[in-house]
Amino acid sequence: MQTHFSDAALARPHIQRADKVLRSCVHCGFCNATCPTYQLLGDERDGPRGRIYLIKQLLESDPESQDASTRQQASEITRETQRHLDRCLSCRSCETTCPSGVQYHTLLDIGRQELERRVGRPWRERLLRSGLRHALVEPARFKALLALGVRFRPLAPGALADKIPLARERDHQAEHPTAPVAATSSDQALSRQGHSQQGLSRQVLMLEGCVQPGLAPNINAATARVLARFAIGVTPIQEAGCCGAIDYHLNAQQAGRARMRANIDAWWPAIEAGAEAIVQTASGCGAFVKEYGEMLVDDPDYAERAARVSALARDIVEVLGEEIARDDRKSLAAAPDQQPLAFHCPCTLQHAQGLGGEVEKILSQLGFTLAPVMEGHLCCGSAGTYSITQPELSRQLRDRKLEALGANGPARIATANIGCQTHLSSAGRTPVSHWIELVDDALPETLPQE
C-alpha cells in the first residue's frame, strides 16, 4: 500500500511504525473473511481492510496543514470513524489469515490513540471507560465491587449484570472450588491438596491478574498445584499487578505503560535470582506481557528489561506441554470422565500467541474426549471490556460461539482466559471452566516417580 507521509511526520516514531505496517498491506481482503464484525455487519469499514484505510486517512491528514486537500481529508475524520474502530475486537484473527504478515493490532493502537486526541468522546463514554479502568485493575477494589454487584445484581444494566455471578452461584462455588468463582485463596487451596511450594528447586513467577482473583481464584491455585506435581514452585510477587492491557486498550496508553514498568520492577529481583518463567493463566494477559518489549522499545530505562520479561512470559500451556513432553511416566493419562468436552481457544491464545491446538493436545493426551468445534477461529465477543462497551455485538458473537461449541452436545466447555470464561458463562447454558482446573482434577495428587 502506498503512503503519503511528509518527512516531518516520518520523524515521529509512531508514524514510522504505522508507515511500515501500511506498506506491508496489499489490500487483498482475505482478512475480511475471518473478521467477526465484518461477518456480522457486512460493512467494509467494519473489517480490517476498511479500518486500515480509515487509519491511513487519519494519519495522513492534518487539520492545521497549509494544503487544502490535507485539511479536507482531516475534516472527514469524525465520530463515525471512531465508531468503526471501536467495533474492532482486537481479536487478531485477521493477522492469522493475512498472507503478507500485516501487524494490524499495532496500527489499530496507533489509530485509536490519534482519534482519541483529535475527536475525543462524549462524557458518557469517557465516564464508562474511566469507571472500567478504575474498577477492574485493582484486585482488592474489584473484589469489593464484585461483592456489592452480587447483592445489587437485579438493579445493574443488562450488559453489566451478565458479568456478575448470581449469589447462589457464589455459594455453590464456595463448596466446589473448581467452579468458576471460588471462595478459597491460592495458599489455602495448596495446603488443602497437600502440595508444598517449599523445597522445589525450580521456580516460576505467576501473574495473578486483576479480575481473576475475584472471579475465579481457583485457576491460579489449580495452576500452582499442577506445577507442584512436576516439582515446579510458584514464587509469589505481591507487588505485581494488572498487566496494563485494560488501560492500554481503553486508550489510556501511558497509564498502561506505567503498569508495565511497575510489573517489571516487581519481577526483576526474582528474575535476577533465577526464575525460569513468568507464567500466565489468562491468555489475554499473556499476549500483552509478551509485547512489553515491543511497547517499551523506545524507553531507554526499561527497553532491555522489558525485552527480557517478554522472553520469559509463558502461557501455562507452554510450560505444562514441555513438562509432559519430556515426562516418560506412562501413568500421566488420567482417564477422566469420558463425557465430551468442547474447548474454546481464546483469540489471545491462538492468534496473538500462536498457540492454537496446544491445549487440545494436552487434554487429549490426558484422556479427555474433545468434541469438534466449528468456527474455532472466531471470537466469542468478550475481548476485554468489549462486552460492556459494545454489548449488542458482543452478545451476538457470544450466542454464535455457544451454538458452535454446543453443536456436538458437550457436557462442559473449557477455555483459557477469564474474560472468555465469564462471557460464555453469562448465557447460563453449558458450564464453563478453565482447562487447567480440569487437569488439576484429573491428575493424581502425587505423580509416580520416574
PDB file of C-alpha atoms in Angstrom, residues 36-148:
ATOM      1  CA  PRO A  36     -16.099 -11.416  13.263  1.00  0.00           C
ATOM      2  CA  THR A  37     -17.537  -7.896  12.923  1.00  0.00           C
ATOM      3  CA  TYR A  38     -17.382  -7.969   9.134  1.00  0.00           C
ATOM      4  CA  GLN A  39     -19.209 -11.309   9.208  1.00  0.00           C
ATOM      5  CA  LEU A  40     -21.954  -9.749  11.334  1.00  0.00           C
ATOM      6  CA  LEU A  41     -22.253  -6.305   9.746  1.00  0.00           C
ATOM      7  CA  GLY A  42     -21.045  -6.729   6.163  1.00  0.00           C
ATOM      8  CA  ASP A  43     -19.647  -3.176   6.129  1.00  0.00           C
ATOM      9  CA  GLU A  44     -16.185  -2.751   4.602  1.00  0.00           C
ATOM     10  CA  ARG A  45     -15.381  -0.191   7.317  1.00  0.00           C
ATOM     11  CA  ASP A  46     -16.066  -2.858   9.936  1.00  0.00           C
ATOM     12  CA  GLY A  47     -13.444  -5.209   8.534  1.00  0.00           C
ATOM     13  CA  PRO A  48      -9.651  -4.969   8.796  1.00  0.00           C
ATOM     14  CA  ARG A  49      -9.078  -3.747   5.252  1.00  0.00           C
ATOM     15  CA  GLY A  50     -11.568  -0.905   5.627  1.00  0.00           C
ATOM     16  CA  ARG A  51     -10.220   0.055   9.023  1.00  0.00           C
ATOM     17  CA  ILE A  52      -6.693   0.150   7.626  1.00  0.00           C
ATOM     18  CA  TYR A  53      -7.857   2.684   5.024  1.00  0.00           C
ATOM     19  CA  LEU A  54      -9.599   4.728   7.725  1.00  0.00           C
ATOM     20  CA  ILE A  55      -6.439   4.805   9.839  1.00  0.00           C
ATOM     21  CA  LYS A  56      -4.325   5.686   6.799  1.00  0.00           C
ATOM     22  CA  GLN A  57      -6.630   8.614   6.064  1.00  0.00           C
ATOM     23  CA  LEU A  58      -6.473   9.689   9.699  1.00  0.00           C
ATOM     24  CA  LEU A  59      -2.697   9.595   9.997  1.00  0.00           C
ATOM     25  CA  GLU A  60      -2.014  11.250   6.625  1.00  0.00           C
ATOM     26  CA  SER A  61      -4.383  14.128   7.339  1.00  0.00           C
ATOM     27  CA  ASP A  62      -3.575  17.309   9.267  1.00  0.00           C
ATOM     28  CA  PRO A  63      -6.261  19.844  10.260  1.00  0.00           C
ATOM     29  CA  GLU A  64      -3.589  22.581  10.515  1.00  0.00           C
ATOM     30  CA  SER A  65      -1.917  21.877   7.185  1.00  0.00           C
ATOM     31  CA  GLN A  66      -1.491  24.666   4.635  1.00  0.00           C
ATOM     32  CA  ASP A  67      -2.543  22.211   1.939  1.00  0.00           C
ATOM     33  CA  ALA A  68      -6.289  22.428   1.272  1.00  0.00           C
ATOM     34  CA  SER A  69      -6.688  18.759   0.303  1.00  0.00           C
ATOM     35  CA  THR A  70      -4.940  17.631   3.507  1.00  0.00           C
ATOM     36  CA  ARG A  71      -7.242  19.854   5.590  1.00  0.00           C
ATOM     37  CA  GLN A  72     -10.254  18.464   3.717  1.00  0.00           C
ATOM     38  CA  GLN A  73      -9.090  14.933   4.441  1.00  0.00           C
ATOM     39  CA  ALA A  74      -8.782  15.829   8.123  1.00  0.00           C
ATOM     40  CA  SER A  75     -12.332  17.211   8.194  1.00  0.00           C
ATOM     41  CA  GLU A  76     -13.621  13.766   7.182  1.00  0.00           C
ATOM     42  CA  ILE A  77     -12.225  12.224  10.387  1.00  0.00           C
ATOM     43  CA  THR A  78     -15.297  12.153  12.621  1.00  0.00           C
ATOM     44  CA  ARG A  79     -17.048  10.199  15.349  1.00  0.00           C
ATOM     45  CA  GLU A  80     -18.151   7.831  12.580  1.00  0.00           C
ATOM     46  CA  THR A  81     -14.508   6.893  12.010  1.00  0.00           C
ATOM     47  CA  GLN A  82     -14.135   6.272  15.731  1.00  0.00           C
ATOM     48  CA  ARG A  83     -17.262   4.122  15.795  1.00  0.00           C
ATOM     49  CA  HIS A  84     -15.837   1.720  13.236  1.00  0.00           C
ATOM     50  CA  LEU A  85     -12.519   1.413  15.080  1.00  0.00           C
ATOM     51  CA  ASP A  86     -14.337   0.940  18.396  1.00  0.00           C
ATOM     52  CA  ARG A  87     -16.215  -2.006  16.920  1.00  0.00           C
ATOM     53  CA  CYS A  88     -12.970  -3.862  16.316  1.00  0.00           C
ATOM     54  CA  LEU A  89     -12.477  -6.652  18.879  1.00  0.00           C
ATOM     55  CA  SER A  90      -8.663  -6.635  18.552  1.00  0.00           C
ATOM     56  CA  CYS A  91      -9.033 -10.414  18.159  1.00  0.00           C
ATOM     57  CA  ARG A  92      -6.214 -10.517  15.570  1.00  0.00           C
ATOM     58  CA  SER A  93      -7.870 -13.257  13.537  1.00  0.00           C
ATOM     59  CA  CYS A  94      -7.013 -11.110  10.527  1.00  0.00           C
ATOM     60  CA  GLU A  95      -3.309 -11.402  11.368  1.00  0.00           C
ATOM     61  CA  THR A  96      -3.506 -15.192  11.351  1.00  0.00           C
ATOM     62  CA  THR A  97      -5.215 -15.048   7.942  1.00  0.00           C
ATOM     63  CA  CYS A  98      -3.061 -12.333   6.345  1.00  0.00           C
ATOM     64  CA  PRO A  99      -0.583 -13.721   3.754  1.00  0.00           C
ATOM     65  CA  SER A 100       1.545 -10.552   3.999  1.00  0.00           C
ATOM     66  CA  GLY A 101       2.094 -10.569   7.777  1.00  0.00           C
ATOM     67  CA  VAL A 102       0.404  -7.219   8.414  1.00  0.00           C
ATOM     68  CA  GLN A 103       0.697  -6.303  12.114  1.00  0.00           C
ATOM     69  CA  TYR A 104      -2.804  -4.875  12.214  1.00  0.00           C
ATOM     70  CA  HIS A 105      -3.008  -4.554  16.009  1.00  0.00           C
ATOM     71  CA  THR A 106      -0.023  -2.193  16.056  1.00  0.00           C
ATOM     72  CA  LEU A 107      -1.693   0.079  13.512  1.00  0.00           C
ATOM     73  CA  LEU A 108      -5.028  -0.088  15.342  1.00  0.00           C
ATOM     74  CA  ASP A 109      -3.467   1.055  18.635  1.00  0.00           C
ATOM     75  CA  ILE A 110      -1.803   3.998  16.883  1.00  0.00           C
ATOM     76  CA  GLY A 111      -5.021   4.956  15.113  1.00  0.00           C
ATOM     77  CA  ARG A 112      -7.163   4.748  18.230  1.00  0.00           C
ATOM     78  CA  GLN A 113      -4.775   6.927  20.201  1.00  0.00           C
ATOM     79  CA  GLU A 114      -4.732   9.582  17.479  1.00  0.00           C
ATOM     80  CA  LEU A 115      -8.528   9.511  17.198  1.00  0.00           C
ATOM     81  CA  GLU A 116      -8.833   9.962  20.945  1.00  0.00           C
ATOM     82  CA  ARG A 117      -6.651  13.045  20.740  1.00  0.00           C
ATOM     83  CA  ARG A 118      -8.340  14.540  17.697  1.00  0.00           C
ATOM     84  CA  VAL A 119     -12.013  13.607  18.049  1.00  0.00           C
ATOM     85  CA  GLY A 120     -12.489  12.976  21.776  1.00  0.00           C
ATOM     86  CA  ARG A 121     -15.553  11.284  23.274  1.00  0.00           C
ATOM     87  CA  PRO A 122     -18.951  12.231  24.709  1.00  0.00           C
ATOM     88  CA  TRP A 123     -18.949  12.481  28.506  1.00  0.00           C
ATOM     89  CA  ARG A 124     -20.935   9.260  28.960  1.00  0.00           C
ATOM     90  CA  GLU A 125     -18.313   7.239  27.097  1.00  0.00           C
ATOM     91  CA  ARG A 126     -15.494   8.941  28.982  1.00  0.00           C
ATOM     92  CA  LEU A 127     -17.207   8.157  32.286  1.00  0.00           C
ATOM     93  CA  LEU A 128     -17.778   4.497  31.350  1.00  0.00           C
ATOM     94  CA  ARG A 129     -14.205   3.973  30.227  1.00  0.00           C
ATOM     95  CA  SER A 130     -12.748   5.700  33.252  1.00  0.00           C
ATOM     96  CA  GLY A 131     -15.020   3.673  35.521  1.00  0.00           C
ATOM     97  CA  LEU A 132     -13.930   0.404  33.913  1.00  0.00           C
ATOM     98  CA  ARG A 133     -10.272   1.294  34.248  1.00  0.00           C
ATOM     99  CA  HIS A 134     -10.570   2.156  37.916  1.00  0.00           C
ATOM    100  CA  ALA A 135     -12.931  -0.682  38.847  1.00  0.00           C
ATOM    101  CA  LEU A 136     -11.121  -3.571  37.175  1.00  0.00           C
ATOM    102  CA  VAL A 137      -7.392  -3.054  37.543  1.00  0.00           C
ATOM    103  CA  GLU A 138      -7.028  -3.255  41.361  1.00  0.00           C
ATOM    104  CA  PRO A 139      -7.859  -6.768  42.681  1.00  0.00           C
ATOM    105  CA  ALA A 140      -8.929  -5.651  46.173  1.00  0.00           C
ATOM    106  CA  ARG A 141     -11.164  -2.918  44.794  1.00  0.00           C
ATOM    107  CA  PHE A 142     -12.638  -5.285  42.231  1.00  0.00           C
ATOM    108  CA  LYS A 143     -13.424  -7.923  44.862  1.00  0.00           C
ATOM    109  CA  ALA A 144     -15.250  -5.319  46.967  1.00  0.00           C
ATOM    110  CA  LEU A 145     -17.194  -4.068  43.964  1.00  0.00           C
ATOM    111  CA  LEU A 146     -17.986  -7.653  42.937  1.00  0.00           C
ATOM    112  CA  ALA A 147     -19.485  -8.352  46.364  1.00  0.00           C
ATOM    113  CA  LEU A 148     -21.684  -5.264  46.010  1.00  0.00           C
TER     114      LEU A 148
END
